[in-house]
mmCIF file of C-alpha atoms and ligand atoms in Angstrom:
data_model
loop_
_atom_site.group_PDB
_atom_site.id
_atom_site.type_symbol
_atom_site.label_atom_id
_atom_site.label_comp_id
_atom_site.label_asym_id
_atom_site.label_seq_id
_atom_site.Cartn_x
_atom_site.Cartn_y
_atom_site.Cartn_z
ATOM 1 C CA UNK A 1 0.851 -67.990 54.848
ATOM 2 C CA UNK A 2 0.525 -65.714 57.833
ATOM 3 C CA UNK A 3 -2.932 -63.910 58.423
ATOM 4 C CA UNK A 4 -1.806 -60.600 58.313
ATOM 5 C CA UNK A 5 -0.138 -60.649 54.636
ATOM 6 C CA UNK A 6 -3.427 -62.045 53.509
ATOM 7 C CA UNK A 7 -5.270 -58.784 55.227
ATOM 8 C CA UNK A 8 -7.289 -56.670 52.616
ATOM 9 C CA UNK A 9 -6.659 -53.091 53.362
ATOM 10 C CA UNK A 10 -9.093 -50.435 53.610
ATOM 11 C CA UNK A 11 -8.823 -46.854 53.279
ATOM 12 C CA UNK A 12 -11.568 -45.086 54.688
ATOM 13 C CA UNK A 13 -12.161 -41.213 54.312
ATOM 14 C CA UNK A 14 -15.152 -40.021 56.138
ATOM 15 C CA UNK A 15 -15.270 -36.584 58.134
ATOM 16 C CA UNK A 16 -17.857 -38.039 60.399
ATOM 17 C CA UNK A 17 -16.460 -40.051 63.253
ATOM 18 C CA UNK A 18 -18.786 -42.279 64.573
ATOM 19 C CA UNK A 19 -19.445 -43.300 61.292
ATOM 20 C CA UNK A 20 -15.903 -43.816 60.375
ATOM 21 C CA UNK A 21 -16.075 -45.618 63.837
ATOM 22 C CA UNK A 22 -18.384 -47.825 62.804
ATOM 23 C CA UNK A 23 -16.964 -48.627 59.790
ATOM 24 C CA UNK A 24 -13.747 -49.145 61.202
ATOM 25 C CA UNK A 25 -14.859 -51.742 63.479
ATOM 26 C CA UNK A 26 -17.195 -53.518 60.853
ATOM 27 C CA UNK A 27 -14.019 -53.893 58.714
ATOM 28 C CA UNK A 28 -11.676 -54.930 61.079
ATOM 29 C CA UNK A 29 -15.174 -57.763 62.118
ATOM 30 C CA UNK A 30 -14.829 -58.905 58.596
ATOM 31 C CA UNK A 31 -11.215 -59.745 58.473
ATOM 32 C CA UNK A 32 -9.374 -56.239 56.714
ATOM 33 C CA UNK A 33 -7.358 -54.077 57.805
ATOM 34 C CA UNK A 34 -7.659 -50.166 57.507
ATOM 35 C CA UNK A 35 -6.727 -46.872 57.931
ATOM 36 C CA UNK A 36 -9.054 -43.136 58.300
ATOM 37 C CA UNK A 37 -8.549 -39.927 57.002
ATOM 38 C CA UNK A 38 -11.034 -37.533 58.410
ATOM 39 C CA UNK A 39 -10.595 -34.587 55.523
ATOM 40 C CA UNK A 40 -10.383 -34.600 51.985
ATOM 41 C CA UNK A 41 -6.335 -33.677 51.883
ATOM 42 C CA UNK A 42 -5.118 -36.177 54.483
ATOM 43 C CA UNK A 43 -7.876 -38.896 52.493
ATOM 44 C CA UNK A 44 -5.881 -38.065 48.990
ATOM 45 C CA UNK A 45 -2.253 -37.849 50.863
ATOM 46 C CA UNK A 46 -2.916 -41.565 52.128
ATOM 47 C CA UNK A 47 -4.424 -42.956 49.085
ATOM 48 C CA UNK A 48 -1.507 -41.978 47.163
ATOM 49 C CA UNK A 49 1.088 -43.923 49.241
ATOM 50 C CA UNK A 50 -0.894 -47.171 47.125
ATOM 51 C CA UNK A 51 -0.597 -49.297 49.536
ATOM 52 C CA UNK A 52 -4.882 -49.922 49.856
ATOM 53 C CA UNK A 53 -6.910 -52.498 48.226
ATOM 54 C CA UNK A 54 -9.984 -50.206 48.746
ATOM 55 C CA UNK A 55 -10.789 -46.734 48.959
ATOM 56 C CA UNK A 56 -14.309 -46.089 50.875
ATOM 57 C CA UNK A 57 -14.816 -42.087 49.789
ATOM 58 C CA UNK A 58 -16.870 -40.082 51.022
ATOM 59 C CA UNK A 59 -18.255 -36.996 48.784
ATOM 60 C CA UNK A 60 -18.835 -34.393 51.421
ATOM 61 C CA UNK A 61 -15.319 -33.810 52.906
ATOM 62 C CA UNK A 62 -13.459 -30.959 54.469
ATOM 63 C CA UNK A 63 -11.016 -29.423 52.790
ATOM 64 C CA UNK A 64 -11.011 -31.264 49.266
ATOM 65 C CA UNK A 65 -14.702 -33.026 48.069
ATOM 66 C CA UNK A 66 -14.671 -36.826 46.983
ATOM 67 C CA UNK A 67 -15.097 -36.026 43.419
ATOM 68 C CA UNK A 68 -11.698 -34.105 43.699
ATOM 69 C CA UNK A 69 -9.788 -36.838 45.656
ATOM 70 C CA UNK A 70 -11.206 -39.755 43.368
ATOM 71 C CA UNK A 71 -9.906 -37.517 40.270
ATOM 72 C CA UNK A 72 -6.654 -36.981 41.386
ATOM 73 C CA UNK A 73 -6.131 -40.640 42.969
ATOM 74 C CA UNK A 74 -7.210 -41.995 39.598
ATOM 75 C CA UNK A 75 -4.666 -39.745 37.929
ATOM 76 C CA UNK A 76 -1.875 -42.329 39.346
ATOM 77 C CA UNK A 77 -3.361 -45.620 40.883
ATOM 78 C CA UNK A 78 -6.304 -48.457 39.695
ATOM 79 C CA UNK A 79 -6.870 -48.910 43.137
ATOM 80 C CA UNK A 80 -10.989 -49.605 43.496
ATOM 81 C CA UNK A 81 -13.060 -46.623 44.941
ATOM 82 C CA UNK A 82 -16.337 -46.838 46.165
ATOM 83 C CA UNK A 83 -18.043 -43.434 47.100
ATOM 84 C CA UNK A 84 -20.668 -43.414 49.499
ATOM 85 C CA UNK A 85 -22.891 -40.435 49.346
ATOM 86 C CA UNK A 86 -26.384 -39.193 51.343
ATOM 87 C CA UNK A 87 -27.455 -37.456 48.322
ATOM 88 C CA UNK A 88 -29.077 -39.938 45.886
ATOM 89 C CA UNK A 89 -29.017 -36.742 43.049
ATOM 90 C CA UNK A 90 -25.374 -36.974 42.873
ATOM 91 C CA UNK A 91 -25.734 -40.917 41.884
ATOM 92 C CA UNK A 92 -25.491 -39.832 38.374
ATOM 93 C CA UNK A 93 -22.801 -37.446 38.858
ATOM 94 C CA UNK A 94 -20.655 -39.720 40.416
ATOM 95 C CA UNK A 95 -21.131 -42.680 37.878
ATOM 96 C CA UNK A 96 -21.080 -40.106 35.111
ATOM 97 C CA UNK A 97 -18.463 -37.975 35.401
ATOM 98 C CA UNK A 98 -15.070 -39.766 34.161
ATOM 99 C CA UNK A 99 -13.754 -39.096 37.684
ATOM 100 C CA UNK A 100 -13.165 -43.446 37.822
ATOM 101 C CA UNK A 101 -15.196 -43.993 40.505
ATOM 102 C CA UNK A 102 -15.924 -47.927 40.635
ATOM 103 C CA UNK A 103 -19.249 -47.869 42.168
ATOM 104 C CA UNK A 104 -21.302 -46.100 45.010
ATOM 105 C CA UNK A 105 -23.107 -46.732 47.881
ATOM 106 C CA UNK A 106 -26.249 -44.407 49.395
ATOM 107 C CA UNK A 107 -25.970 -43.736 52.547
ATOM 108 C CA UNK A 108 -27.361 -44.719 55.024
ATOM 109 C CA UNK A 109 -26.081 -47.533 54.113
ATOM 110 C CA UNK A 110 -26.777 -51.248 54.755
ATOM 111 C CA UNK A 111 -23.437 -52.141 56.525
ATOM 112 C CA UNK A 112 -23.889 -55.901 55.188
ATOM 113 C CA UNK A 113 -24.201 -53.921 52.052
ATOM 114 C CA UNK A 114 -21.596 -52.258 52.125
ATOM 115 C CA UNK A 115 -18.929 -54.902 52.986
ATOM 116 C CA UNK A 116 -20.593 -57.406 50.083
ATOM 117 C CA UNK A 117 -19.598 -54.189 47.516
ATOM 118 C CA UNK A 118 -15.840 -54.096 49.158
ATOM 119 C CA UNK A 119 -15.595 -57.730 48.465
ATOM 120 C CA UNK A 120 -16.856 -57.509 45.046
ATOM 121 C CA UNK A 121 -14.851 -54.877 44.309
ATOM 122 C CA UNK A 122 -11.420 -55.847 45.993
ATOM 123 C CA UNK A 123 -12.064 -59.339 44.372
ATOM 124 C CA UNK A 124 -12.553 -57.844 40.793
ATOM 125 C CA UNK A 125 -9.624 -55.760 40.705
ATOM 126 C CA UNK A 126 -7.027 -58.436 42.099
ATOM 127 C CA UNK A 127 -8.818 -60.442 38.606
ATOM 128 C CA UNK A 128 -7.222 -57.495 36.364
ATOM 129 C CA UNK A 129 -4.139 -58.470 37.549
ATOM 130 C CA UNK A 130 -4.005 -60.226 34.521
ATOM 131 C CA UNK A 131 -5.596 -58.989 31.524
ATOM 132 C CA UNK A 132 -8.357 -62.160 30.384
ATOM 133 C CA UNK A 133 -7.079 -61.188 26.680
ATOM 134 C CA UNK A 134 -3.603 -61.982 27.260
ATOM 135 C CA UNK A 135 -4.717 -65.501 28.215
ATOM 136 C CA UNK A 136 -5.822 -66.115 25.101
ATOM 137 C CA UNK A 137 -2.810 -64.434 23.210
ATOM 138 C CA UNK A 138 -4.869 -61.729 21.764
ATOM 139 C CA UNK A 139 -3.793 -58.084 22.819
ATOM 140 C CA UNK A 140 -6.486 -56.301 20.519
ATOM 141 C CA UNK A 141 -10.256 -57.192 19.915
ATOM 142 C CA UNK A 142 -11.343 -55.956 16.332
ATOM 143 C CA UNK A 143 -14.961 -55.172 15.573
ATOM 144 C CA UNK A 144 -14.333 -53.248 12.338
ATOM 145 C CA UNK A 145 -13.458 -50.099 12.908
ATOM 146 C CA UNK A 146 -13.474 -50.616 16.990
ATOM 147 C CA UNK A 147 -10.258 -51.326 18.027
ATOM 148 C CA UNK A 148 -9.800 -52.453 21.566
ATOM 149 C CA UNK A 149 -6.176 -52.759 22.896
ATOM 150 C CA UNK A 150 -6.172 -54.625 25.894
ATOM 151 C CA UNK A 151 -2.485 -54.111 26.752
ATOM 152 C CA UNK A 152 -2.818 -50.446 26.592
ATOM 153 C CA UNK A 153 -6.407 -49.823 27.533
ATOM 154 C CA UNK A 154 -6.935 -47.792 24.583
ATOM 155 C CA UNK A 155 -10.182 -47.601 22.229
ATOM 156 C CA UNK A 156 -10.409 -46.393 19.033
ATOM 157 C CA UNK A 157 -12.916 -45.794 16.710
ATOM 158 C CA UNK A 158 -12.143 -45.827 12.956
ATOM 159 C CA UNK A 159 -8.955 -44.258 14.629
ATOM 160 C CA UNK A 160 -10.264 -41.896 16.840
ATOM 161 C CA UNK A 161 -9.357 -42.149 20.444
ATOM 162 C CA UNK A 162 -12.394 -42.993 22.937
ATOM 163 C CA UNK A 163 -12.339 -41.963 26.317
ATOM 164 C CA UNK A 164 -13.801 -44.473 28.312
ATOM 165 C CA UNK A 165 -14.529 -44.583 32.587
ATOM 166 C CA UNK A 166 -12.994 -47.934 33.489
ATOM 167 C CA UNK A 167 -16.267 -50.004 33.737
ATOM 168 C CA UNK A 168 -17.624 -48.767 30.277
ATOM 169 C CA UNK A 169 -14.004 -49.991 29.385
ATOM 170 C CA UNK A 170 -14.769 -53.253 30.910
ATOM 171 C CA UNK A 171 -18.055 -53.884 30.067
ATOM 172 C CA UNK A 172 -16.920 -52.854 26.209
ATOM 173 C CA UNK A 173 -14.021 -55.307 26.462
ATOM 174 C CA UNK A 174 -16.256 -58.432 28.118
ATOM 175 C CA UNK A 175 -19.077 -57.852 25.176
ATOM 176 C CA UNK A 176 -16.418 -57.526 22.459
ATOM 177 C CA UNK A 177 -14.380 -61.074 23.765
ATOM 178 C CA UNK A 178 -17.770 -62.889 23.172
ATOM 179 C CA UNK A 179 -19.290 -61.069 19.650
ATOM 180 C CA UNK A 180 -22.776 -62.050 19.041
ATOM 181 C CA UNK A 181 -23.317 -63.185 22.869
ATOM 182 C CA UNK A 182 -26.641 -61.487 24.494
ATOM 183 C CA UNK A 183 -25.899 -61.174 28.118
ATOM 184 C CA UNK A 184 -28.717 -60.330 30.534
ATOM 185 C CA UNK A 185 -28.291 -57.508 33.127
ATOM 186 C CA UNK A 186 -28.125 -59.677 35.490
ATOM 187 C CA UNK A 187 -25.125 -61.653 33.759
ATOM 188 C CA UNK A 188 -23.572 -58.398 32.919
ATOM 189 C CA UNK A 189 -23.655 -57.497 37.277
ATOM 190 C CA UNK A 190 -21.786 -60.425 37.997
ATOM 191 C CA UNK A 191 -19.464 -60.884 35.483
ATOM 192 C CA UNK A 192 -17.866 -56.924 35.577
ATOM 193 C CA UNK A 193 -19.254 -55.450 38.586
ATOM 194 C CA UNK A 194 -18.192 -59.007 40.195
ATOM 195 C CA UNK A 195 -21.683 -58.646 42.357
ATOM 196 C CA UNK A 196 -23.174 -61.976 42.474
ATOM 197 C CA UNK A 197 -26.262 -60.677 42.436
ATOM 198 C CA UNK A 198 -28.323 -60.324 45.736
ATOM 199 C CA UNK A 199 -27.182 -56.489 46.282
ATOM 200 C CA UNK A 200 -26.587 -55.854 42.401
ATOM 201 C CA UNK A 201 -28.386 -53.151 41.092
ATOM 202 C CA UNK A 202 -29.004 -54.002 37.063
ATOM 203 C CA UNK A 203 -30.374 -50.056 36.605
ATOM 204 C CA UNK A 204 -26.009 -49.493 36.943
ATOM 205 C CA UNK A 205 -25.565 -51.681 33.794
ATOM 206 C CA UNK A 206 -28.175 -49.991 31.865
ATOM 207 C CA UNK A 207 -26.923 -46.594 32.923
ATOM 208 C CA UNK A 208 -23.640 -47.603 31.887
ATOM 209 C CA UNK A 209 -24.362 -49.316 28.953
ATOM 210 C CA UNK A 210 -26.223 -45.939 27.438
ATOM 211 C CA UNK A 211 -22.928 -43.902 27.984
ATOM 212 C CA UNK A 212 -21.431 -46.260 26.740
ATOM 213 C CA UNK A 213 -23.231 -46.146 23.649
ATOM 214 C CA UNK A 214 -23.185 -42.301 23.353
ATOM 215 C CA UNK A 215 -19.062 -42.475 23.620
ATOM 216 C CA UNK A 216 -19.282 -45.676 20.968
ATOM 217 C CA UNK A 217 -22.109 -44.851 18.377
ATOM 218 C CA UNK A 218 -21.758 -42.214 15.576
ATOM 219 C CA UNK A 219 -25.788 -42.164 16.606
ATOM 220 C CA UNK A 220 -27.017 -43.551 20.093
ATOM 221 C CA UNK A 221 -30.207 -44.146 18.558
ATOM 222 C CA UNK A 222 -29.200 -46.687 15.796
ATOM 223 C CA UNK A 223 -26.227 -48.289 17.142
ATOM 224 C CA UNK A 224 -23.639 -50.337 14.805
ATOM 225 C CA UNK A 225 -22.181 -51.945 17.596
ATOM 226 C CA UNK A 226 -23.734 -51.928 21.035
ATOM 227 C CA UNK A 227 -27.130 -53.787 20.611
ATOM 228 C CA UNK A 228 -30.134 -54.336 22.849
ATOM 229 C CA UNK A 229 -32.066 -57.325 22.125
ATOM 230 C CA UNK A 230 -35.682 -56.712 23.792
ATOM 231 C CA UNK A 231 -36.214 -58.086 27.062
ATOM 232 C CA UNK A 232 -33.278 -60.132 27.056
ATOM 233 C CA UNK A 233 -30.028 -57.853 27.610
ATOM 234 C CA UNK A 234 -27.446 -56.504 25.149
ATOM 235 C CA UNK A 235 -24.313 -57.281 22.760
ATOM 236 C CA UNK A 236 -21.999 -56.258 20.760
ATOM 237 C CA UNK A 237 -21.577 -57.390 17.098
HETATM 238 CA CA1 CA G 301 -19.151 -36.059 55.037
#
């Protein structure tokens, strides 16, 4: 197969050049290809042509923020987007708000990092290409009155529609295939964030795991699904 078909492609909106500099010559070190959009518009005008593996946003952008491009590029494409932001407040913003944001990095970042979360993240998604379910024949994972269709990415919950950000979705969905299974953090890091564990941060699986619980439980406090079991990590019966 010729090298450049196998080429991961990057899309990288940052407003400040020598950092998008930087980045562009770390990527192209480590083997992708890429592509820069220096505002906002021209970021969300690029990412929509879907032809990226990666989107690298940044949140502070001329002319349309991050959170507005990662919206509206989520709207129409799965395509993996990492925000990196200087402003650790927004950390819960960005992971909180359904605006599908994959994961985040802090700037400044470590460049080594950085390129381990691209990996992670570009490997994951090319994994969805086939739903695990399928494999096994089964389109919908019961857990009474959870219902988890895996064909249409839809939750419901003794009927009711749940909206879901895709890794609560995921994380939901990996518990649920395996009922009864306690899976540490650090188990839970590497098998849906796809980190394998040296740059994981587990705090992301709690904080996910607790919105998760607030979208899934009648009362967050005494769950009937979403379990913690004391130092070890959680489950879902
Ligand atoms: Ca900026």
């Amino acid at each position: 197969m010729p090298e450049t078909t196998q080429k991961k492609k990057v899309l990288v909106v940052e407003d400040e050049k020598n950092i998008a500099m930087t980045l562009a010559y770390n990527l192209m070190k480590a083997g992708y290809a890429y592509d820069l959009a220096f505002d906002g518009e021209d970021g969300l005008k690029k990412a929509l042509t879907g032809t990226f593996d990666l989107i690298l946003l940044d949140l502070m952008l001329p002319k349309m923020d991050g959170f507005e491009v990662c919206r509206r590029v989520r709207e129409k494409l799965a395509t993996p987007i990492i925000i990196a932001t200087a402003r650790v407040e927004e950390v819960d913003k960005i992971m909180g708000l359904d605006i599908g944001a994959d994961d985040y990095v802090t700037k400044p970042f470590s460049m080594n990092e950085l390129l381990a979360r691209i990996k992670a993240n570009i490997r994951r998604s090319s994994n969805e290409v086939v739903p695990a379910a399928s494999e096994s024949g089964e389109a919908t994972l019961t857990v009474r009155g959870l219902v988890i269709d895996t064909v249409k990415y839809q939750v419901t919950r003794d009927g009711t529609p749940i909206e879901l950000t895709k890794k609560e979705y995921e994380l939901l969905t990996f518990m649920a295939k395996n009922l009864g299974t306690v899976y540490s953090r650090e188990q839970l890091l590497s098998e849906v964030w796809g980190y394998d564990g040296f740059f994981g941060d587990t705090s992301s699986v709690d904080v996910t795991v607790s919105r998760l619980r607030a979208k899934l439980e009648a009362d967050a406090g005494k769950p009937e699904y979403l379990f913690t079991k004391r130092g070890m990590g959680y489950y879902i019966k």
